[in-house]
Short mmCIF file of C-alpha atoms in Angstrom, two decimals:
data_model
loop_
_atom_site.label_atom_id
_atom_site.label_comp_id
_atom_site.label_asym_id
_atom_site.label_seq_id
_atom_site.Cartn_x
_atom_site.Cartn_y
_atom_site.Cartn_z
CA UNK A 1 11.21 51.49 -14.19
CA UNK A 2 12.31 53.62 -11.22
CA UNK A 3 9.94 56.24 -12.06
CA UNK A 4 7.08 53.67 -10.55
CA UNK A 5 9.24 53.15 -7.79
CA UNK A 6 7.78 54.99 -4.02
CA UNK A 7 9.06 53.78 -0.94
CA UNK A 8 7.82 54.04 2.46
CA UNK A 9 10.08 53.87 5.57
CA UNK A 10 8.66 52.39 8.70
CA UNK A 11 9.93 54.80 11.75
CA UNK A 12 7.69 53.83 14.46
CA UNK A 13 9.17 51.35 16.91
CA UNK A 14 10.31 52.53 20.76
CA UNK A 15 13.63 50.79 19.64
CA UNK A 16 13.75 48.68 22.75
CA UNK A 17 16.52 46.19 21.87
CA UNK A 18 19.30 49.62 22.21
CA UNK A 19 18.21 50.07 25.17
CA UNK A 20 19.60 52.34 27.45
CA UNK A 21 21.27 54.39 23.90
CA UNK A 22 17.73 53.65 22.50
CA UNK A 23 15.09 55.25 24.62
CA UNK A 24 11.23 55.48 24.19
CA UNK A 25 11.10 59.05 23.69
CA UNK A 26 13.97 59.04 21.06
CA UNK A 27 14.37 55.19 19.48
CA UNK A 28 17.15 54.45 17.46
CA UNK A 29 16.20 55.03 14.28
CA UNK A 30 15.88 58.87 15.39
CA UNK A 31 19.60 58.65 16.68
CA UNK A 32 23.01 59.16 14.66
CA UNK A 33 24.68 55.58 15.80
CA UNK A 34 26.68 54.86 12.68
CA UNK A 35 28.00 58.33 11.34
CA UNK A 36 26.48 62.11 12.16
CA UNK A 37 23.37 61.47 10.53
CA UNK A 38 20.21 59.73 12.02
CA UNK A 39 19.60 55.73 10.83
CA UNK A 40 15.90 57.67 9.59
CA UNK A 41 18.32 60.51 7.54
CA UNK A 42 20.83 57.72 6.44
CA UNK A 43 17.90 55.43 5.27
CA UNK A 44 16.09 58.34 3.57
CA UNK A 45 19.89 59.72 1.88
CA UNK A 46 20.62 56.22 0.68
CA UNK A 47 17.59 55.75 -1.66
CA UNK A 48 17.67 59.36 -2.81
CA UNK A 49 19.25 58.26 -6.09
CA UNK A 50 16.97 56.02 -7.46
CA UNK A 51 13.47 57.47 -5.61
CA UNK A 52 13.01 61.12 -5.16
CA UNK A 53 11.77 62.84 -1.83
CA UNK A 54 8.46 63.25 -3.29
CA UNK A 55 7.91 59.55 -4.05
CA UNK A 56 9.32 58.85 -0.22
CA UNK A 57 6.71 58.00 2.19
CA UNK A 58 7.73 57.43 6.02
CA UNK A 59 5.17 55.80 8.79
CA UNK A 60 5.67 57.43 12.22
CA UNK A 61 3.89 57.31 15.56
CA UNK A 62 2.09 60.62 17.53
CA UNK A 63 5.17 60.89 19.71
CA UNK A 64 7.74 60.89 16.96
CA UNK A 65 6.00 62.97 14.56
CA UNK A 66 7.36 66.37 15.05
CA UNK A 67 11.02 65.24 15.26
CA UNK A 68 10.98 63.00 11.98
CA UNK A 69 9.99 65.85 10.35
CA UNK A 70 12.45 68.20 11.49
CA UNK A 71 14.89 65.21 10.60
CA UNK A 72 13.62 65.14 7.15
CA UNK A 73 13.01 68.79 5.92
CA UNK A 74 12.98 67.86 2.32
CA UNK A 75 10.17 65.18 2.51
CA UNK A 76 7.02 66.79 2.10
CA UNK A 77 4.94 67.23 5.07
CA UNK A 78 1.94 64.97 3.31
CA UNK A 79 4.42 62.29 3.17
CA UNK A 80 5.13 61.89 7.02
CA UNK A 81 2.66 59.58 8.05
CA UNK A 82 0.76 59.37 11.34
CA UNK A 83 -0.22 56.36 13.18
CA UNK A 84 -2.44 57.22 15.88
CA UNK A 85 -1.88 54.01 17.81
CA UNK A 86 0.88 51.18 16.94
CA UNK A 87 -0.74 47.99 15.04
CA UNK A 88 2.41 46.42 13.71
CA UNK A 89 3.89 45.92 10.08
CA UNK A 90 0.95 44.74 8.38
CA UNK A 91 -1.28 47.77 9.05
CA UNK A 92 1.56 50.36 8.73
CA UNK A 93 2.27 49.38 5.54
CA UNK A 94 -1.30 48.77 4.18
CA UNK A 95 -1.55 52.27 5.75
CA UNK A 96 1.26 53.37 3.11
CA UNK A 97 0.06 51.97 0.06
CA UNK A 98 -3.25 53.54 0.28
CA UNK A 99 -1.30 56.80 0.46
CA UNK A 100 0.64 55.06 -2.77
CA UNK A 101 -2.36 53.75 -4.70
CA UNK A 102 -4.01 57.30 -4.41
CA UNK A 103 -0.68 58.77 -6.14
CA UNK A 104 -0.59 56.23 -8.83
CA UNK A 105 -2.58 52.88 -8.59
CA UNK A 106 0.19 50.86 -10.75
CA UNK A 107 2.88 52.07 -8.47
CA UNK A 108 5.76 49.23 -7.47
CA UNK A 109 6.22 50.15 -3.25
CA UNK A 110 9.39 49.61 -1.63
CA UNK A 111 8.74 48.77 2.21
CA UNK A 112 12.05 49.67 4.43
CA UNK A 113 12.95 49.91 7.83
CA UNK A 114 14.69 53.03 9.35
CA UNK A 115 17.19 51.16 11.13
CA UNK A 116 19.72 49.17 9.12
CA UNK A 117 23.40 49.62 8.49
CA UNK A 118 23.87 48.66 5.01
CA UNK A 119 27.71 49.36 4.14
CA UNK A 120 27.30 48.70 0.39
CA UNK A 121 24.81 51.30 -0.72
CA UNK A 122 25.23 51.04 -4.69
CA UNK A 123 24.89 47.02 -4.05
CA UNK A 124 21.81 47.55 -2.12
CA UNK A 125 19.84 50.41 -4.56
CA UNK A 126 20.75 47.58 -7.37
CA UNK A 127 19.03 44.90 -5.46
CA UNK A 128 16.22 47.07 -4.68
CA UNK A 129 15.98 48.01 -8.24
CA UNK A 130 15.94 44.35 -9.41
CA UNK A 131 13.39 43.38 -6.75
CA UNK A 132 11.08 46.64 -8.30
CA UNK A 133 11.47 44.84 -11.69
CA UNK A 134 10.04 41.21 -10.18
CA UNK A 135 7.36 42.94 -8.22
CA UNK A 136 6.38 44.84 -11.60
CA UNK A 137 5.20 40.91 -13.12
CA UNK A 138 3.24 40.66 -9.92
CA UNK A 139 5.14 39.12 -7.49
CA UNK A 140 5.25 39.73 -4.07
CA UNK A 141 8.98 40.11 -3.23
CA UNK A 142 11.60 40.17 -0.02
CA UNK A 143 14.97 40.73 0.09
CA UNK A 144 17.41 37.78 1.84
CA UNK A 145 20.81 38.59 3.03
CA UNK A 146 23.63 35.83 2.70
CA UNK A 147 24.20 35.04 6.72
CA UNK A 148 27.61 34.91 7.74
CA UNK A 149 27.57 33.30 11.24
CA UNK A 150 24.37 31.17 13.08
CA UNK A 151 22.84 34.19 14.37
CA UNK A 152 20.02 33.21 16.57
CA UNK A 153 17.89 36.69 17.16
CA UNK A 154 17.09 37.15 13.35
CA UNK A 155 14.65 35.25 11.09
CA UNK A 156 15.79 33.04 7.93
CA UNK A 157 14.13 32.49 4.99
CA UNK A 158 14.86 29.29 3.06
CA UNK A 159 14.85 29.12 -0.44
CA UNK A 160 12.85 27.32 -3.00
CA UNK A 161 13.31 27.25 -6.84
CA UNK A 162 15.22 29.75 -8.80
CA UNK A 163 12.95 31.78 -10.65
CA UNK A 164 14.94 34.33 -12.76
CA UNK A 165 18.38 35.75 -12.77
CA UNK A 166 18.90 39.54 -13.16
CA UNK A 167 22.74 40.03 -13.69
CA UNK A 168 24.40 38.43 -11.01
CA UNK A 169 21.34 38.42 -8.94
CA UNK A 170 19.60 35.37 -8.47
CA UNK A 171 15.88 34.98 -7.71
CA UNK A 172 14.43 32.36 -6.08
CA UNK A 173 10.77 31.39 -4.60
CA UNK A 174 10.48 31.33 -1.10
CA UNK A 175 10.18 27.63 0.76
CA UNK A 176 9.46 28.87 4.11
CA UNK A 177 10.01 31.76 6.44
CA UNK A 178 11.78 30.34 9.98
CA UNK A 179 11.10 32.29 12.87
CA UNK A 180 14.44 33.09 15.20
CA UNK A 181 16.07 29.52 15.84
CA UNK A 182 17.86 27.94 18.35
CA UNK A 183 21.41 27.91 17.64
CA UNK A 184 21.94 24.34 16.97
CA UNK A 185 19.16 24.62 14.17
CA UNK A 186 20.72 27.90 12.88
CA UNK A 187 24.12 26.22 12.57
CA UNK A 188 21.93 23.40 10.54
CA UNK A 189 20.74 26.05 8.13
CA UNK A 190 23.90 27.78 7.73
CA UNK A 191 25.95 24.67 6.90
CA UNK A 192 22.87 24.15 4.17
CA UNK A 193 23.22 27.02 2.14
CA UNK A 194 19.51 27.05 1.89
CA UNK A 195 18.95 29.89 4.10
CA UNK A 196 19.10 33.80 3.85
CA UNK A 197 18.85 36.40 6.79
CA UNK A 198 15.30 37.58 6.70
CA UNK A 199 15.76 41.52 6.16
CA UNK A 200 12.13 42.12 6.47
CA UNK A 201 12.50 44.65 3.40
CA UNK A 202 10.09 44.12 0.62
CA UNK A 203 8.75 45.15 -3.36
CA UNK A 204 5.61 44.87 -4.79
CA UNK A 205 3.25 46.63 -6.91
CA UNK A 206 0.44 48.06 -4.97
CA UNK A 207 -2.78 46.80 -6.29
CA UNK A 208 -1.10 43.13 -5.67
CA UNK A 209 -0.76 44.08 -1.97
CA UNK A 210 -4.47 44.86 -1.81
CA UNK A 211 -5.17 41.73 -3.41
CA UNK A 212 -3.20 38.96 -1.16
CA UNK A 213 -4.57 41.16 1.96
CA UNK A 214 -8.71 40.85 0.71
CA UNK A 215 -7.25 37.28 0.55
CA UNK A 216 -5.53 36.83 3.40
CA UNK A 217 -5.92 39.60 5.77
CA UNK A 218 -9.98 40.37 5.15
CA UNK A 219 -10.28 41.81 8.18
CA UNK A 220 -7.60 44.38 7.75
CA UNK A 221 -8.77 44.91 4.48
CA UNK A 222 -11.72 45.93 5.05
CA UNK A 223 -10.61 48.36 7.39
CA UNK A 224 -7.96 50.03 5.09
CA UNK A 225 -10.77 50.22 2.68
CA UNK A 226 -12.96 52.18 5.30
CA UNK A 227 -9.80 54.17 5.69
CA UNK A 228 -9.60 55.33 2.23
CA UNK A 229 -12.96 56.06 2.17
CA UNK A 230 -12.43 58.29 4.94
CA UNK A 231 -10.21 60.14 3.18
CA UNK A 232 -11.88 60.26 -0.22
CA UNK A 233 -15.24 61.77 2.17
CA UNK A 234 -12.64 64.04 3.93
CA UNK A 235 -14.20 62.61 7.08
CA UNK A 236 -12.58 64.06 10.51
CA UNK A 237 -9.40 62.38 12.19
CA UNK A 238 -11.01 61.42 14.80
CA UNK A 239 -13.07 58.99 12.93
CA UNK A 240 -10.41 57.79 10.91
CA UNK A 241 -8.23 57.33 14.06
CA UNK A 242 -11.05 54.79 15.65
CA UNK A 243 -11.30 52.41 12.55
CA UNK A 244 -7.62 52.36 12.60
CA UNK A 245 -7.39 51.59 16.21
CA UNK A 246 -9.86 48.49 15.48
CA UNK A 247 -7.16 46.73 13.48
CA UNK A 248 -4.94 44.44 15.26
CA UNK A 249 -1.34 44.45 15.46
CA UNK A 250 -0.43 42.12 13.04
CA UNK A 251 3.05 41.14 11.58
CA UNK A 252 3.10 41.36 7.72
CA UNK A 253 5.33 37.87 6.92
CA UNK A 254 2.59 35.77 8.71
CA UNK A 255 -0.30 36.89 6.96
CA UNK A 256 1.27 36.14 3.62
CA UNK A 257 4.04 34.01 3.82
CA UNK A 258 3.28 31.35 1.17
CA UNK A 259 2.66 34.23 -1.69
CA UNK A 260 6.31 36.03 -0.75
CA UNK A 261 8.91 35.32 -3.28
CA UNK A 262 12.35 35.54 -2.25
CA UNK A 263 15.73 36.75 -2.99
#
């Protein structure tokens, strides 16, 4: 089923939390921190076996623009997209899938950030692979990792029923998403063995994403579908760039928290 598979890579935070290494006119993810590549070039070169350059989307800001595509030669130019104005996850990745959906409306997206260290690359195309497979029966899917310590500056997800097993991986419904806990409550969920380390990456097919958003996130999806109109018209940046600018910034997990299914 990889051949469904597209992914788009969200590149356009200020990386404020490496600050001073991290600056706002070259965040981390645009910075080689864990080997002589970039985190953008080593997210981009770790997916490369299972989803070609073609089928690789990545969301950038104005100021980033030029350099993530200097960083990314082999990514065609069409796929490097612009955000006029920051409005969060939720819009950047609606933004994405309307770029997906014109490619191929039955298409299973991928959403990634451009700044994780992931050691175990074959584990992680595997998972990602397994979570295109769930998303494929309609299911909107996110990706827990196994916490080792009470960390207190991520978010956990805790898990609900198992719903399938794909080899050794397990599936399971999501319960609830926690937002960043105090450590005495992290501890709690740790000593559970309820609760992943929310990763924030996702799967699902495209025209389910449109779906839970008319749902959920009318608003915004009514303004991704003036967006795509846009483009279908050929209408001029500019007034593309304003309905865009209407949306707010939004985080994704809030918006649709009780349809995510969870890993």
């Amino acid at each position: 089923m990889t051949n469904s598979l597209y992914a788009l890579i969200l590149a356009g935070g200020t990386g404020t939390r490496l600050w001073p290494r991290s600056r706002k006119g070259l965040p981390k993810q645009l910075l080689p921190l864990v080997s002589t590549r970039t985190m953008l070039q080593e997210t981009v070169d770790r997916i490369r076996a299972i989803i070609p350059p073609e089928r690789i989307l990545v969301a950038t800001n104005d100021a980033y623009l030029q350099t993530v595509r200097g960083q990314l030669p082999h990514v065609p130019r069409e796929n490097i997209l612009r955000e006029s104005d920051p409005r969060g996850t939720a819009p950047s990745i609606g933004l994405g899938a309307l770029q997906i959906a014109r490619r191929d409306p039955d298409a299973v997206m991928l959403s990634l950030h451009a700044d994780h260290f992931i050691r175990d690359a074959v584990g992680f195309r595997r998972a990602l692979v397994h979570a295109g497979k769930i998303a494929a029966r309609g299911f909107l899917v996110t990706l827990g990792i196994q916490p080792s310590h009470p960390e207190t500056g991520y978010g956990y997800i805790q898990r609900g029923e198992l719903l399938d097993t794909l080899g050794a991986q397990r599936v399971f419904r999501v319960a609830r998403f926690v937002e960043k806990p105090n450590v005495e409550t992290a501890t709690r969920f740790i000593a559970s063995g309820k609760y992943f380390w929310n990763s924030g990456i996702f799967a699902w097919q495209v025209s389910t994403l449109f779906e839970e958003f008319a749902r959920y996130l009318p608003t915004l999806s009514a303004q991704l579908n003036a967006i795509g109109m846009g483009w279908k018209k050929k209408q001029s940046r500019a007034a593309i760039d304003r309905v865009w600018k209407k949306s707010r910034r939004r985080r994704l997990m809030w918006g649709l928290w009780k349809n995510l299914r969870a890993w």
